[in-house]
Coordinates of C-alpha atoms in Angstrom, one line a residue:
M202 CA 24.6 70.0 -43.0
A203 CA 25.4 70.8 -39.3
Q204 CA 28.4 69.0 -37.7
P205 CA 27.9 66.5 -35.0
V206 CA 27.8 68.2 -31.6
P207 CA 30.1 66.6 -29.0
A208 CA 28.2 65.4 -26.0
E209 CA 29.0 67.1 -22.7
G210 CA 31.7 65.2 -20.8
G211 CA 31.2 63.9 -17.3
Q212 CA 32.5 61.6 -14.6
C213 CA 30.9 58.7 -12.7
I214 CA 29.8 60.1 -9.3
S215 CA 30.8 56.8 -7.6
C216 CA 34.3 56.1 -9.0
G217 CA 35.3 59.3 -10.9
I218 CA 35.9 57.4 -14.1
P219 CA 35.0 59.5 -17.3
I220 CA 31.7 58.5 -18.7
F221 CA 32.2 57.1 -22.2
Q222 CA 30.7 59.3 -24.9
S223 CA 30.9 59.3 -28.7
F224 CA 31.4 62.6 -30.6
I225 CA 29.9 61.4 -33.8
L226 CA 26.6 59.9 -32.7
P227 CA 24.1 61.0 -35.4
Q228 CA 21.2 63.3 -34.8
L229 CA 17.8 62.1 -35.9
T230 CA 17.5 65.0 -38.4
H231 CA 20.8 64.1 -40.0
K232 CA 19.9 60.5 -40.5
A233 CA 16.5 61.6 -42.0
E234 CA 18.2 63.8 -44.5
L235 CA 20.6 61.1 -45.7
H236 CA 17.7 58.5 -45.9
K237 CA 15.8 60.9 -48.1
I238 CA 18.8 61.4 -50.5
V239 CA 19.5 57.6 -50.7
R240 CA 15.8 56.8 -51.4
S241 CA 15.5 59.5 -54.1
N242 CA 18.8 58.8 -55.8
D243 CA 19.6 62.6 -55.6
F244 CA 23.1 64.0 -55.2
P245 CA 24.1 65.2 -51.8
T246 CA 25.0 68.9 -51.3
H247 CA 28.6 69.8 -50.8
V248 CA 28.0 70.1 -47.0
Q249 CA 26.4 66.7 -46.8
A250 CA 29.1 65.1 -48.9
S251 CA 31.8 66.6 -46.7
H252 CA 30.0 65.4 -43.6
C253 CA 29.8 61.8 -44.9
Q254 CA 33.5 61.8 -45.8
E255 CA 34.3 63.1 -42.3
I256 CA 32.3 60.2 -40.7
I257 CA 33.8 57.6 -43.1
S258 CA 37.2 58.8 -42.0
S259 CA 36.7 59.0 -38.2
A260 CA 34.2 56.3 -37.5
P261 CA 36.6 53.2 -37.6
A262 CA 38.7 54.7 -34.8
E263 CA 35.5 55.5 -32.9
L264 CA 34.3 51.9 -33.3
D265 CA 37.7 50.7 -31.9
R266 CA 37.2 53.0 -29.0
Y267 CA 33.8 51.4 -28.5
E268 CA 35.3 47.9 -28.5
V269 CA 37.9 48.8 -25.9
E270 CA 35.2 50.3 -23.7
I271 CA 33.0 47.2 -24.2
L272 CA 35.8 44.9 -23.2
R273 CA 36.4 46.9 -20.1
L274 CA 32.8 46.9 -19.1
R275 CA 32.5 43.2 -19.9
A276 CA 35.4 42.4 -17.5
I277 CA 33.6 44.4 -14.9
L278 CA 30.3 42.5 -15.5
D279 CA 32.1 39.2 -15.5
K280 CA 33.7 40.0 -12.2
M281 CA 30.3 41.1 -10.8
E282 CA 28.6 37.8 -11.9
H283 CA 31.5 35.9 -10.4
D284 CA 31.2 37.8 -7.2
R285 CA 27.5 37.3 -7.2
A286 CA 27.9 33.6 -7.5
L287 CA 30.3 33.6 -4.6
V288 CA 27.8 35.5 -2.5
D289 CA 25.0 33.1 -3.5
D290 CA 27.1 30.1 -2.6
Y291 CA 28.1 31.7 0.7
L292 CA 24.4 32.4 1.4
R293 CA 23.5 28.8 0.8
L294 CA 26.4 27.7 2.9
C295 CA 25.2 29.9 5.8
R296 CA 21.7 28.7 5.5
Y297 CA 22.8 25.1 5.4
T298 CA 25.0 25.7 8.5
V299 CA 22.0 26.9 10.6
S300 CA 19.5 24.6 8.8
P301 CA 17.1 22.8 11.1
I302 CA 17.7 19.5 9.4
R303 CA 21.3 19.6 10.6
R304 CA 20.0 19.7 14.2
L305 CA 17.8 16.6 13.6
P306 CA 18.9 13.7 15.9
S307 CA 20.3 10.6 14.2
E308 CA 17.3 8.7 15.5
I309 CA 14.9 10.9 13.5
L310 CA 17.1 10.8 10.4
T311 CA 17.2 7.1 10.6
E312 CA 13.4 7.0 10.8
I313 CA 13.1 9.2 7.8
F314 CA 15.6 7.1 5.8
S315 CA 13.6 4.0 6.7
F316 CA 10.9 5.1 4.3
F317 CA 13.3 4.5 1.4
L318 CA 13.6 0.8 2.2
P319 CA 12.5 -1.5 -0.7
A320 CA 8.9 -2.6 -0.7
I321 CA 8.9 -6.4 -0.7
S322 CA 5.6 -7.2 0.8
G323 CA 3.1 -9.3 -1.2
G324 CA 0.2 -7.7 0.7
T325 CA -2.6 -10.1 1.2
D326 CA -1.2 -12.4 -1.4
P327 CA 2.3 -13.7 -0.8
S328 CA 2.3 -15.4 -4.2
S329 CA 2.2 -12.0 -6.0
T330 CA 5.2 -11.3 -8.2
L331 CA 8.2 -9.6 -6.6
G332 CA 9.3 -6.7 -8.8
T333 CA 7.6 -4.9 -11.7
P334 CA 5.6 -7.3 -14.0
G335 CA 6.3 -7.3 -17.7
L336 CA 9.9 -6.0 -17.6
K337 CA 12.5 -7.3 -20.1
H338 CA 14.9 -9.7 -18.5
E339 CA 17.8 -7.2 -18.5
D340 CA 15.6 -4.5 -16.9
A341 CA 14.3 -6.9 -14.3
V342 CA 17.8 -7.8 -13.4
E343 CA 18.7 -4.2 -12.9
E344 CA 15.6 -3.7 -10.8
E345 CA 16.6 -6.7 -8.7
L346 CA 20.1 -5.3 -8.2
A347 CA 18.7 -1.9 -7.2
R348 CA 16.4 -3.6 -4.6
V349 CA 19.0 -5.8 -3.1
A350 CA 21.6 -3.1 -3.0
N351 CA 19.2 -0.6 -1.4
A352 CA 19.9 1.8 -4.3
D353 CA 17.6 4.6 -3.1
L354 CA 19.4 4.7 0.3
L355 CA 22.8 4.6 -1.4
R356 CA 21.9 7.7 -3.4
I357 CA 20.8 9.6 -0.3
S358 CA 24.1 8.6 1.4
Q359 CA 25.9 10.7 -1.0
V360 CA 24.4 13.9 0.3
C361 CA 27.0 14.4 3.0
P362 CA 29.6 12.4 5.1
R363 CA 27.3 12.4 8.1
W364 CA 24.4 10.9 6.2
H365 CA 26.8 8.3 4.5
Q366 CA 28.1 7.3 7.9
L367 CA 24.6 7.1 9.4
I368 CA 23.2 5.0 6.6
M369 CA 26.1 2.7 6.2
G370 CA 26.4 2.2 10.0
T371 CA 22.8 1.7 10.9
P372 CA 21.8 -2.1 10.6
S373 CA 18.1 -1.4 10.7
L374 CA 18.4 0.3 7.3
W375 CA 19.6 -3.0 5.9
S376 CA 16.9 -5.1 7.4
V377 CA 14.7 -5.7 4.3
L378 CA 15.7 -8.1 1.6
G379 CA 13.6 -9.4 -1.3
L380 CA 15.0 -11.9 -3.8
N381 CA 13.4 -13.1 -7.0
L382 CA 15.8 -16.1 -7.6
H383 CA 14.3 -16.5 -11.1
L384 CA 16.7 -13.7 -12.1
W385 CA 19.9 -14.9 -10.3
H386 CA 21.6 -16.6 -13.3
G387 CA 23.7 -15.4 -16.3
P388 CA 26.5 -12.9 -16.4
S389 CA 25.1 -10.7 -13.7
R390 CA 25.0 -13.4 -11.0
G391 CA 28.5 -12.5 -9.7
R392 CA 27.7 -8.9 -9.3
M393 CA 24.4 -9.8 -7.6
M394 CA 26.0 -12.1 -5.2
A395 CA 28.5 -9.4 -4.1
V396 CA 25.7 -6.9 -3.6
L397 CA 23.7 -9.4 -1.5
Q398 CA 26.7 -10.2 0.6
S399 CA 27.3 -6.5 1.3
S400 CA 23.6 -6.0 2.3
L401 CA 23.6 -8.9 4.6
E402 CA 26.8 -7.7 6.3
R403 CA 25.6 -4.2 6.7
G404 CA 22.5 -5.5 8.5
G405 CA 24.7 -6.8 11.4
D406 CA 22.6 -8.6 13.9
F407 CA 19.4 -6.6 13.3
P408 CA 16.1 -8.6 12.7
L409 CA 15.6 -9.3 9.0
D410 CA 12.5 -9.0 6.9
L411 CA 13.2 -11.6 4.1
R412 CA 11.2 -12.5 1.0
V413 CA 12.4 -15.3 -1.3
Q414 CA 10.6 -16.1 -4.5
V415 CA 11.5 -19.1 -6.8
R416 CA 9.3 -19.0 -9.8
G417 CA 9.8 -20.1 -13.4
L418 CA 12.3 -22.1 -15.5
Y419 CA 15.5 -20.7 -14.1
G420 CA 14.7 -20.9 -10.4
H421 CA 16.8 -24.1 -9.9
N422 CA 19.9 -22.3 -11.1
A423 CA 19.9 -19.9 -8.1
L424 CA 19.0 -22.4 -5.3
A425 CA 22.6 -22.1 -4.1
L426 CA 21.7 -18.8 -2.6
I427 CA 19.3 -20.4 -0.1
P428 CA 22.1 -22.0 2.1
L429 CA 23.7 -18.5 2.2
L430 CA 20.4 -17.0 3.5
A431 CA 20.0 -19.9 6.0
L432 CA 23.3 -18.8 7.6
Y433 CA 21.4 -15.6 8.8
S434 CA 18.3 -17.5 10.1
R435 CA 19.0 -16.2 13.7
R436 CA 18.1 -12.7 12.3
W437 CA 14.9 -13.8 10.5
K438 CA 11.9 -11.9 11.9
K439 CA 9.5 -11.9 9.0
V440 CA 9.9 -14.5 6.2
T441 CA 8.0 -15.0 3.0
L442 CA 8.8 -18.2 1.0
S443 CA 7.1 -18.4 -2.4
V444 CA 8.1 -21.4 -4.5
D445 CA 6.9 -23.7 -7.2
Y446 CA 7.9 -26.9 -5.5
A447 CA 8.6 -27.5 -1.8
S448 CA 11.8 -29.4 -2.8
Q449 CA 13.3 -26.0 -3.7
L450 CA 13.4 -25.2 0.0
R451 CA 15.2 -28.3 1.2
A452 CA 18.4 -26.3 1.4
L453 CA 16.8 -24.5 4.4
S454 CA 17.2 -27.6 6.7
S455 CA 19.9 -25.8 8.6
V456 CA 17.5 -23.2 10.0
Q457 CA 15.7 -25.9 12.2
G458 CA 16.0 -24.9 15.8
N459 CA 17.8 -21.6 14.9
L460 CA 14.9 -19.2 14.6
P461 CA 14.8 -17.3 17.8
L462 CA 13.4 -14.1 16.3
L463 CA 10.9 -15.4 13.8
E464 CA 7.4 -13.8 14.3
T465 CA 5.8 -13.9 10.9
L466 CA 6.0 -16.8 8.4
H467 CA 4.5 -16.8 4.9
I468 CA 4.8 -20.2 3.0
D469 CA 3.3 -20.4 -0.5
V470 CA 3.8 -23.7 -2.4
Q471 CA 2.2 -23.5 -5.9
H472 CA 2.4 -27.2 -6.7
R473 CA 1.1 -29.4 -3.9
V474 CA 2.8 -32.7 -4.7
P475 CA 4.6 -34.5 -3.3
E476 CA 3.1 -33.9 0.1
F477 CA 5.8 -35.5 2.1
T478 CA 8.2 -32.9 0.8
V479 CA 6.1 -30.1 2.1
V480 CA 5.8 -31.7 5.5
E481 CA 9.7 -32.0 5.5
V482 CA 10.1 -28.3 4.7
T483 CA 7.5 -27.1 7.3
S484 CA 9.2 -29.2 9.9
Y485 CA 12.2 -26.8 9.7
F486 CA 10.0 -24.3 11.5
T487 CA 8.8 -26.5 14.3
V488 CA 10.8 -24.6 16.9
A489 CA 10.1 -20.9 16.6
P490 CA 9.3 -19.6 20.1
R491 CA 8.1 -16.1 18.9
L492 CA 6.1 -17.2 15.9
T493 CA 2.6 -15.6 16.1
Q494 CA 1.6 -15.1 12.5
L495 CA 1.3 -17.7 9.8
W496 CA 0.2 -17.3 6.2
Y497 CA 0.0 -20.5 4.3
C498 CA -0.8 -21.8 0.8
G499 CA -0.3 -25.5 0.3
K500 CA -1.4 -28.9 1.6
P501 CA -2.9 -28.6 5.0
A502 CA -1.4 -31.9 6.2
A503 CA 2.0 -30.2 6.2
L504 CA 0.9 -27.8 8.9
C505 CA 1.2 -30.7 11.4
K506 CA 4.7 -29.8 12.1
L507 CA 4.1 -26.1 12.8
P508 CA 3.6 -24.6 16.3
L509 CA -0.1 -23.6 15.6
E510 CA -1.0 -23.4 19.3
Q511 CA 0.9 -20.2 19.8
L512 CA -0.4 -18.3 16.7
Q513 CA -2.4 -15.1 17.0
L514 CA -3.0 -14.9 13.2
F515 CA -3.5 -17.8 10.9
V516 CA -4.3 -17.1 7.2
Y517 CA -4.9 -20.1 4.9
L518 CA -5.1 -19.1 1.2
D519 CA -6.8 -21.2 -1.4
V520 CA -7.8 -24.4 0.5
L521 CA -9.3 -26.9 -1.8
P522 CA -12.4 -29.0 -1.1
P523 CA -10.5 -32.3 -0.7
D524 CA -8.4 -30.8 2.0
L525 CA -11.2 -29.7 4.3
E526 CA -10.8 -32.5 6.8
D527 CA -7.1 -31.9 7.3
L528 CA -7.9 -28.2 7.6
F529 CA -10.4 -28.9 10.4
S530 CA -7.8 -30.9 12.3
T531 CA -5.5 -28.0 12.0
M532 CA -8.1 -25.6 13.3
G533 CA -8.5 -27.8 16.4
R534 CA -4.9 -26.9 17.3
L535 CA -5.6 -23.2 17.2
S536 CA -5.9 -22.9 21.0
N537 CA -4.9 -19.3 21.4
T538 CA -8.1 -17.5 22.3
R539 CA -6.7 -14.3 20.7
C540 CA -6.1 -16.1 17.3
N541 CA -7.5 -14.5 14.2
C542 CA -8.2 -17.3 11.6
Q543 CA -8.9 -16.3 7.9
I544 CA -9.5 -18.9 5.3
R545 CA -10.0 -18.6 1.6
V546 CA -11.7 -21.6 0.0
R547 CA -11.5 -22.1 -3.7
V548 CA -14.7 -23.8 -4.8
D549 CA -13.6 -24.2 -8.4
N550 CA -15.2 -27.2 -10.2
A551 CA -13.9 -29.9 -8.0
D552 CA -16.5 -32.4 -6.8
F553 CA -17.0 -32.3 -3.1
Q554 CA -17.0 -35.7 -1.5
P555 CA -18.7 -35.7 2.0
A556 CA -16.6 -37.3 4.6
I557 CA -17.8 -39.9 7.1
E558 CA -19.7 -38.1 9.9
S559 CA -17.3 -36.8 12.5
P560 CA -17.7 -34.9 15.7
P561 CA -17.3 -31.2 15.8
V562 CA -13.8 -29.8 16.1
V563 CA -13.3 -27.3 18.9
S564 CA -11.2 -24.3 17.9
H565 CA -10.5 -21.5 20.3
V566 CA -10.0 -18.7 17.7
S567 CA -11.5 -15.3 18.5
V568 CA -11.9 -14.3 14.8
L569 CA -13.0 -16.5 12.0
E570 CA -13.3 -15.4 8.4
L571 CA -14.4 -17.7 5.6
C572 CA -14.0 -16.2 2.1
G573 CA -15.4 -18.0 -1.0
A574 CA -13.6 -17.9 -4.3
D575 CA -14.1 -19.3 -7.8
I576 CA -17.8 -20.0 -7.1
L577 CA -18.9 -21.0 -10.6
E578 CA -21.8 -23.2 -9.5
P579 CA -23.6 -22.4 -6.2
D580 CA -24.5 -26.1 -5.7
R581 CA -20.8 -26.8 -5.3
A582 CA -20.3 -24.2 -2.7
E583 CA -23.2 -25.1 -0.4
P584 CA -21.8 -28.4 1.0
L585 CA -18.4 -26.6 1.7
V586 CA -20.0 -23.9 3.8
T587 CA -22.3 -26.4 5.5
K588 CA -19.2 -28.5 6.3
F589 CA -17.6 -25.6 8.1
V590 CA -20.6 -24.7 10.3
T591 CA -21.2 -28.4 11.2
R592 CA -17.7 -29.5 11.8
L593 CA -16.6 -26.5 14.1
T594 CA -17.4 -25.4 17.6
L595 CA -16.1 -22.0 18.4
P596 CA -16.5 -21.2 22.1
F597 CA -14.4 -18.1 22.2
L598 CA -15.4 -16.5 18.9
V599 CA -15.8 -12.7 19.0
S600 CA -15.9 -12.0 15.2
L601 CA -17.5 -14.1 12.4
Q602 CA -17.1 -13.0 8.8
L603 CA -18.5 -14.8 5.8
V604 CA -17.4 -13.2 2.6
C605 CA -17.8 -13.6 -1.1
H606 CA -16.5 -10.7 -3.1
R607 CA -18.7 -9.2 -5.8
D608 CA -16.3 -10.3 -8.5
Q609 CA -17.5 -13.8 -8.0
W610 CA -20.3 -15.4 -10.1
F611 CA -22.5 -16.4 -7.2
P612 CA -22.9 -15.4 -3.6
L613 CA -21.8 -17.6 -0.7
P614 CA -24.7 -19.9 0.4
W615 CA -26.1 -19.7 3.9
P616 CA -26.8 -22.9 5.7
H617 CA -29.3 -21.5 8.1
L618 CA -30.3 -24.6 10.3
E619 CA -26.6 -25.6 10.6
F620 CA -25.7 -22.1 11.6
Q621 CA -28.3 -22.0 14.3
A622 CA -26.9 -25.3 15.7
L623 CA -23.3 -23.8 15.6
S624 CA -24.5 -20.7 17.4
H625 CA -26.2 -22.8 20.1
R626 CA -23.3 -25.2 20.8
S627 CA -20.8 -22.4 20.7
S628 CA -22.9 -20.1 22.9
F629 CA -22.6 -17.2 20.4
H630 CA -25.2 -15.3 22.4
S631 CA -22.6 -14.8 25.2
H632 CA -19.5 -13.6 23.2
L633 CA -20.1 -12.8 19.5
K634 CA -19.8 -9.1 18.9
H635 CA -18.9 -8.8 15.3
L636 CA -20.8 -10.2 12.3
R637 CA -19.9 -9.7 8.7
L638 CA -22.1 -11.2 5.9
E639 CA -20.9 -9.9 2.6
S640 CA -22.5 -11.3 -0.5
V641 CA -24.1 -14.1 1.4
S642 CA -27.4 -15.7 0.1
I643 CA -29.5 -15.2 3.3
T644 CA -33.1 -14.4 3.4
E645 CA -34.6 -11.6 5.4
A646 CA -36.4 -14.0 7.8
E647 CA -33.2 -16.0 8.3
L648 CA -31.3 -12.8 9.0
F649 CA -33.8 -11.7 11.6
Q650 CA -33.7 -15.0 13.4
T651 CA -29.9 -15.0 13.3
L652 CA -29.6 -11.5 14.7
S653 CA -32.2 -12.2 17.4
G654 CA -29.9 -14.8 18.9
L655 CA -26.9 -12.4 19.1
P656 CA -27.8 -9.9 21.8
L657 CA -24.2 -8.7 22.4
L658 CA -23.5 -7.9 18.7
Q659 CA -21.9 -4.5 18.4
D660 CA -20.7 -4.4 14.7
L661 CA -22.8 -5.6 11.8
I662 CA -21.8 -5.6 8.1
I663 CA -24.3 -6.8 5.6
S664 CA -24.9 -6.6 1.9
D665 CA -27.7 -6.9 -0.6
V666 CA -26.8 -9.6 -3.1
S667 CA -26.8 -7.9 -6.5
E668 CA -25.4 -10.7 -8.8
G669 CA -26.6 -14.1 -9.5
D670 CA -29.4 -14.4 -7.0
E671 CA -30.7 -11.1 -6.1
K672 CA -31.7 -10.7 -2.4
E673 CA -32.2 -7.4 -0.7
L674 CA -31.4 -7.3 3.0
V675 CA -30.9 -3.6 3.6
T676 CA -34.6 -2.8 3.5
S677 CA -37.0 -0.6 5.4
S678 CA -38.2 -3.6 7.4
L679 CA -34.7 -4.4 8.5
L680 CA -34.0 -0.8 9.5
Q681 CA -37.3 -0.8 11.5
R682 CA -36.3 -4.0 13.3
L683 CA -32.9 -2.3 14.1
T684 CA -34.5 0.9 15.4
W685 CA -34.0 1.1 19.1
T686 CA -37.1 0.9 21.3
P687 CA -37.6 1.5 25.0
D688 CA -38.9 -2.1 25.5
S689 CA -35.6 -3.5 24.1
T690 CA -37.4 -5.6 21.5
C691 CA -35.3 -4.3 18.7
L692 CA -32.6 -6.4 17.0
V693 CA -29.0 -5.9 18.0
P694 CA -29.6 -3.6 21.1
E695 CA -25.9 -3.0 21.5
L696 CA -25.2 -2.0 17.9
S697 CA -22.5 0.7 17.5
F698 CA -21.4 0.2 13.9
L699 CA -23.4 -0.7 10.8
E700 CA -21.9 -1.1 7.4
C701 CA -24.3 -1.7 4.5
H702 CA -23.5 -2.7 0.9
T703 CA -26.7 -1.9 -0.7
V704 CA -28.9 -1.3 -3.8
L705 CA -30.5 1.5 -1.8
R706 CA -34.1 0.2 -1.8
F707 CA -35.2 1.5 1.5
D708 CA -37.1 4.5 2.7
D709 CA -34.8 7.4 3.6
T710 CA -37.1 8.5 6.4
V711 CA -37.0 5.0 8.0
F712 CA -33.3 5.1 7.6
R713 CA -33.1 8.4 9.4
D714 CA -35.3 7.3 12.2
F715 CA -33.1 4.2 12.7
V716 CA -30.0 6.3 13.0
L717 CA -31.6 8.9 15.3
S718 CA -32.8 6.1 17.6
R719 CA -29.3 4.9 18.2
L720 CA -27.9 8.4 19.1
K721 CA -29.8 8.8 22.4
P722 CA -27.6 9.1 25.6
G723 CA -26.4 5.9 27.1
R724 CA -27.0 3.8 24.0
N725 CA -23.5 4.0 22.6
A726 CA -21.1 4.5 25.3
A727 CA -18.1 3.6 23.1
G728 CA -18.3 6.8 21.1
P729 CA -20.4 8.2 18.3
F730 CA -22.7 5.9 16.4
E731 CA -21.1 5.0 13.1
V732 CA -22.9 4.2 9.8
D733 CA -21.1 3.3 6.6
L734 CA -23.4 3.3 3.6
Q735 CA -21.8 1.8 0.5
W736 CA -23.9 1.7 -2.6
Y737 CA -23.5 -0.4 -5.7
L738 CA -22.7 1.9 -8.7
E739 CA -25.3 0.4 -10.9
Y740 CA -28.1 1.1 -8.4
H741 CA -27.0 4.5 -7.2
R742 CA -29.5 7.2 -6.2
E743 CA -29.2 10.3 -4.1
L744 CA -30.4 10.3 -0.5
D745 CA -32.9 12.7 0.7
P746 CA -31.1 16.1 1.0
E747 CA -32.8 16.8 4.2
V748 CA -31.6 13.5 5.7
V749 CA -28.1 14.1 4.5
A750 CA -28.1 17.6 6.0
Q751 CA -29.4 16.4 9.4
F752 CA -26.7 13.7 9.4
A753 CA -24.1 16.4 8.6
E754 CA -25.2 18.5 11.5
L755 CA -25.0 15.5 13.9
Q756 CA -21.5 14.8 12.7
S757 CA -20.5 18.4 13.4
Q758 CA -21.8 17.8 16.9
G759 CA -19.7 14.6 17.3
E760 CA -22.7 12.4 17.8
L761 CA -22.5 10.5 14.5
L762 CA -20.0 9.2 12.0
F763 CA -21.6 8.8 8.6
S764 CA -20.2 8.0 5.2
N765 CA -21.9 7.5 2.0
T766 CA -19.7 6.1 -0.8
E767 CA -19.5 3.6 -3.7
S768 CA -19.0 0.0 -2.7
P769 CA -15.8 -1.5 -4.2
L770 CA -16.1 -4.5 -6.4
F771 CA -13.3 -6.2 -4.6
R772 CA -12.0 -5.5 -1.1
S773 CA -9.5 -7.4 0.8
S774 CA -10.8 -9.1 3.9
Y775 CA -7.9 -7.6 5.8
D776 CA -9.1 -4.1 5.3
Y777 CA -11.2 -4.6 8.6
D778 CA -9.9 -4.0 12.1
V779 CA -11.6 -6.5 14.4

């Protein structure tokens, strides 16, 4: 058997270090010969045996030489990896040094950080639960702590000293505070108090958005916090108070006459007795020179102490039938001609007792929305709606919205003769520009007569009634009456926006002709004509493809805004800009 042939030596061209080589690396033919002998159990030849003995004798030293070389190379590799990490860190440092974010002014960074403020708004329902529903008490307490401590901002403040200084030193970033006092008891209360005090102090004198919720069995254990919050009433700008009983807010008495910044007030009292307590609590807000928005849920008699005359937005949630007369008196005090008044009436199963005939109440609101809820029997809703249109005179009304969402059992009744009288004594023909009738039980003939008396109307929202008492309003005959004609005999000659919630029972060609008639020059100076078609899912069908294609072409030319989507089952009344 041939002896191993030493590999030719050599040196590294870069560093001159000898290249490691082994002198006993086997050749493939040698390994094949030995494998054959082992498998056949034959005896090796003398040459083969001598070769094996030589390898057995010299290989251990060769392996030790390998180990030394491997350790040497590993040290080199470790150093290279270490140096590479240093270069990588230095690269990131250089990039960060010249990063555009380091050049952002503090004002822009503050604006970015403000997106991490806790969300405490109840949306359109101030009585909604503050925090995540369904959490275990321990988890809810931790969530409360994180919200009060502004935990998201605190984490961001650890990025660098500049951010920490900016976050901790910017009062506007500590201007949102939501407290669920139901959780402020037990062993965590001391820690929560410390966090609350820190947040209040960091806010300095910046106007405060405050939400306080007292719900459930343990609410009374935390009422000691309310006097602490009252100490900061000069900062209150937007306040939401959601309680079970008005007596829980008596500790706010010190805020009276100390609300120079208050602009928005939400008061939600779940249990409406005793009434005198609610009046006492609302009296604390009698003097609020900047108050322009009021959201209220409770007894309307308690509103007598509030400065309603200066309001620009008045939202009354869940008025009950027995409280209507007090509500009308309240509306008579809404004398700001820019006031938007939104009322949700709960029809429920309460019997409506007609009051003694009274003269109409004059209210100067510019927007009135009446939303019906819990209509289980239409006969109970009719006298309520009738009462509204007979008791009110609205000489400055620009927008009227009668709404009953499709999640109700029955639509809102339409008192046609009483509405005509309201329209006449309020002179709607001279100032009403927006009309919304959503899930209202009005006939086609009544709608035609109503629209014919509103020549200045620009925005019209109507719906087919698809539950309870089916009535189709969005029909070919309506579209034909709305089609513009040279002799100006069409309905709503100034129409610029039409929204239809529909079962799609009209001729698409008639629909197209109506839209095209409204696009001609000079008929819509405010911009492109807008049509929002919202179909009920259970009645959906495809529109004529040629009509859709023609509308798409008009949109591309900027002459038309057209949308064709599913109508939502429930939509907040506050989704509309009026």
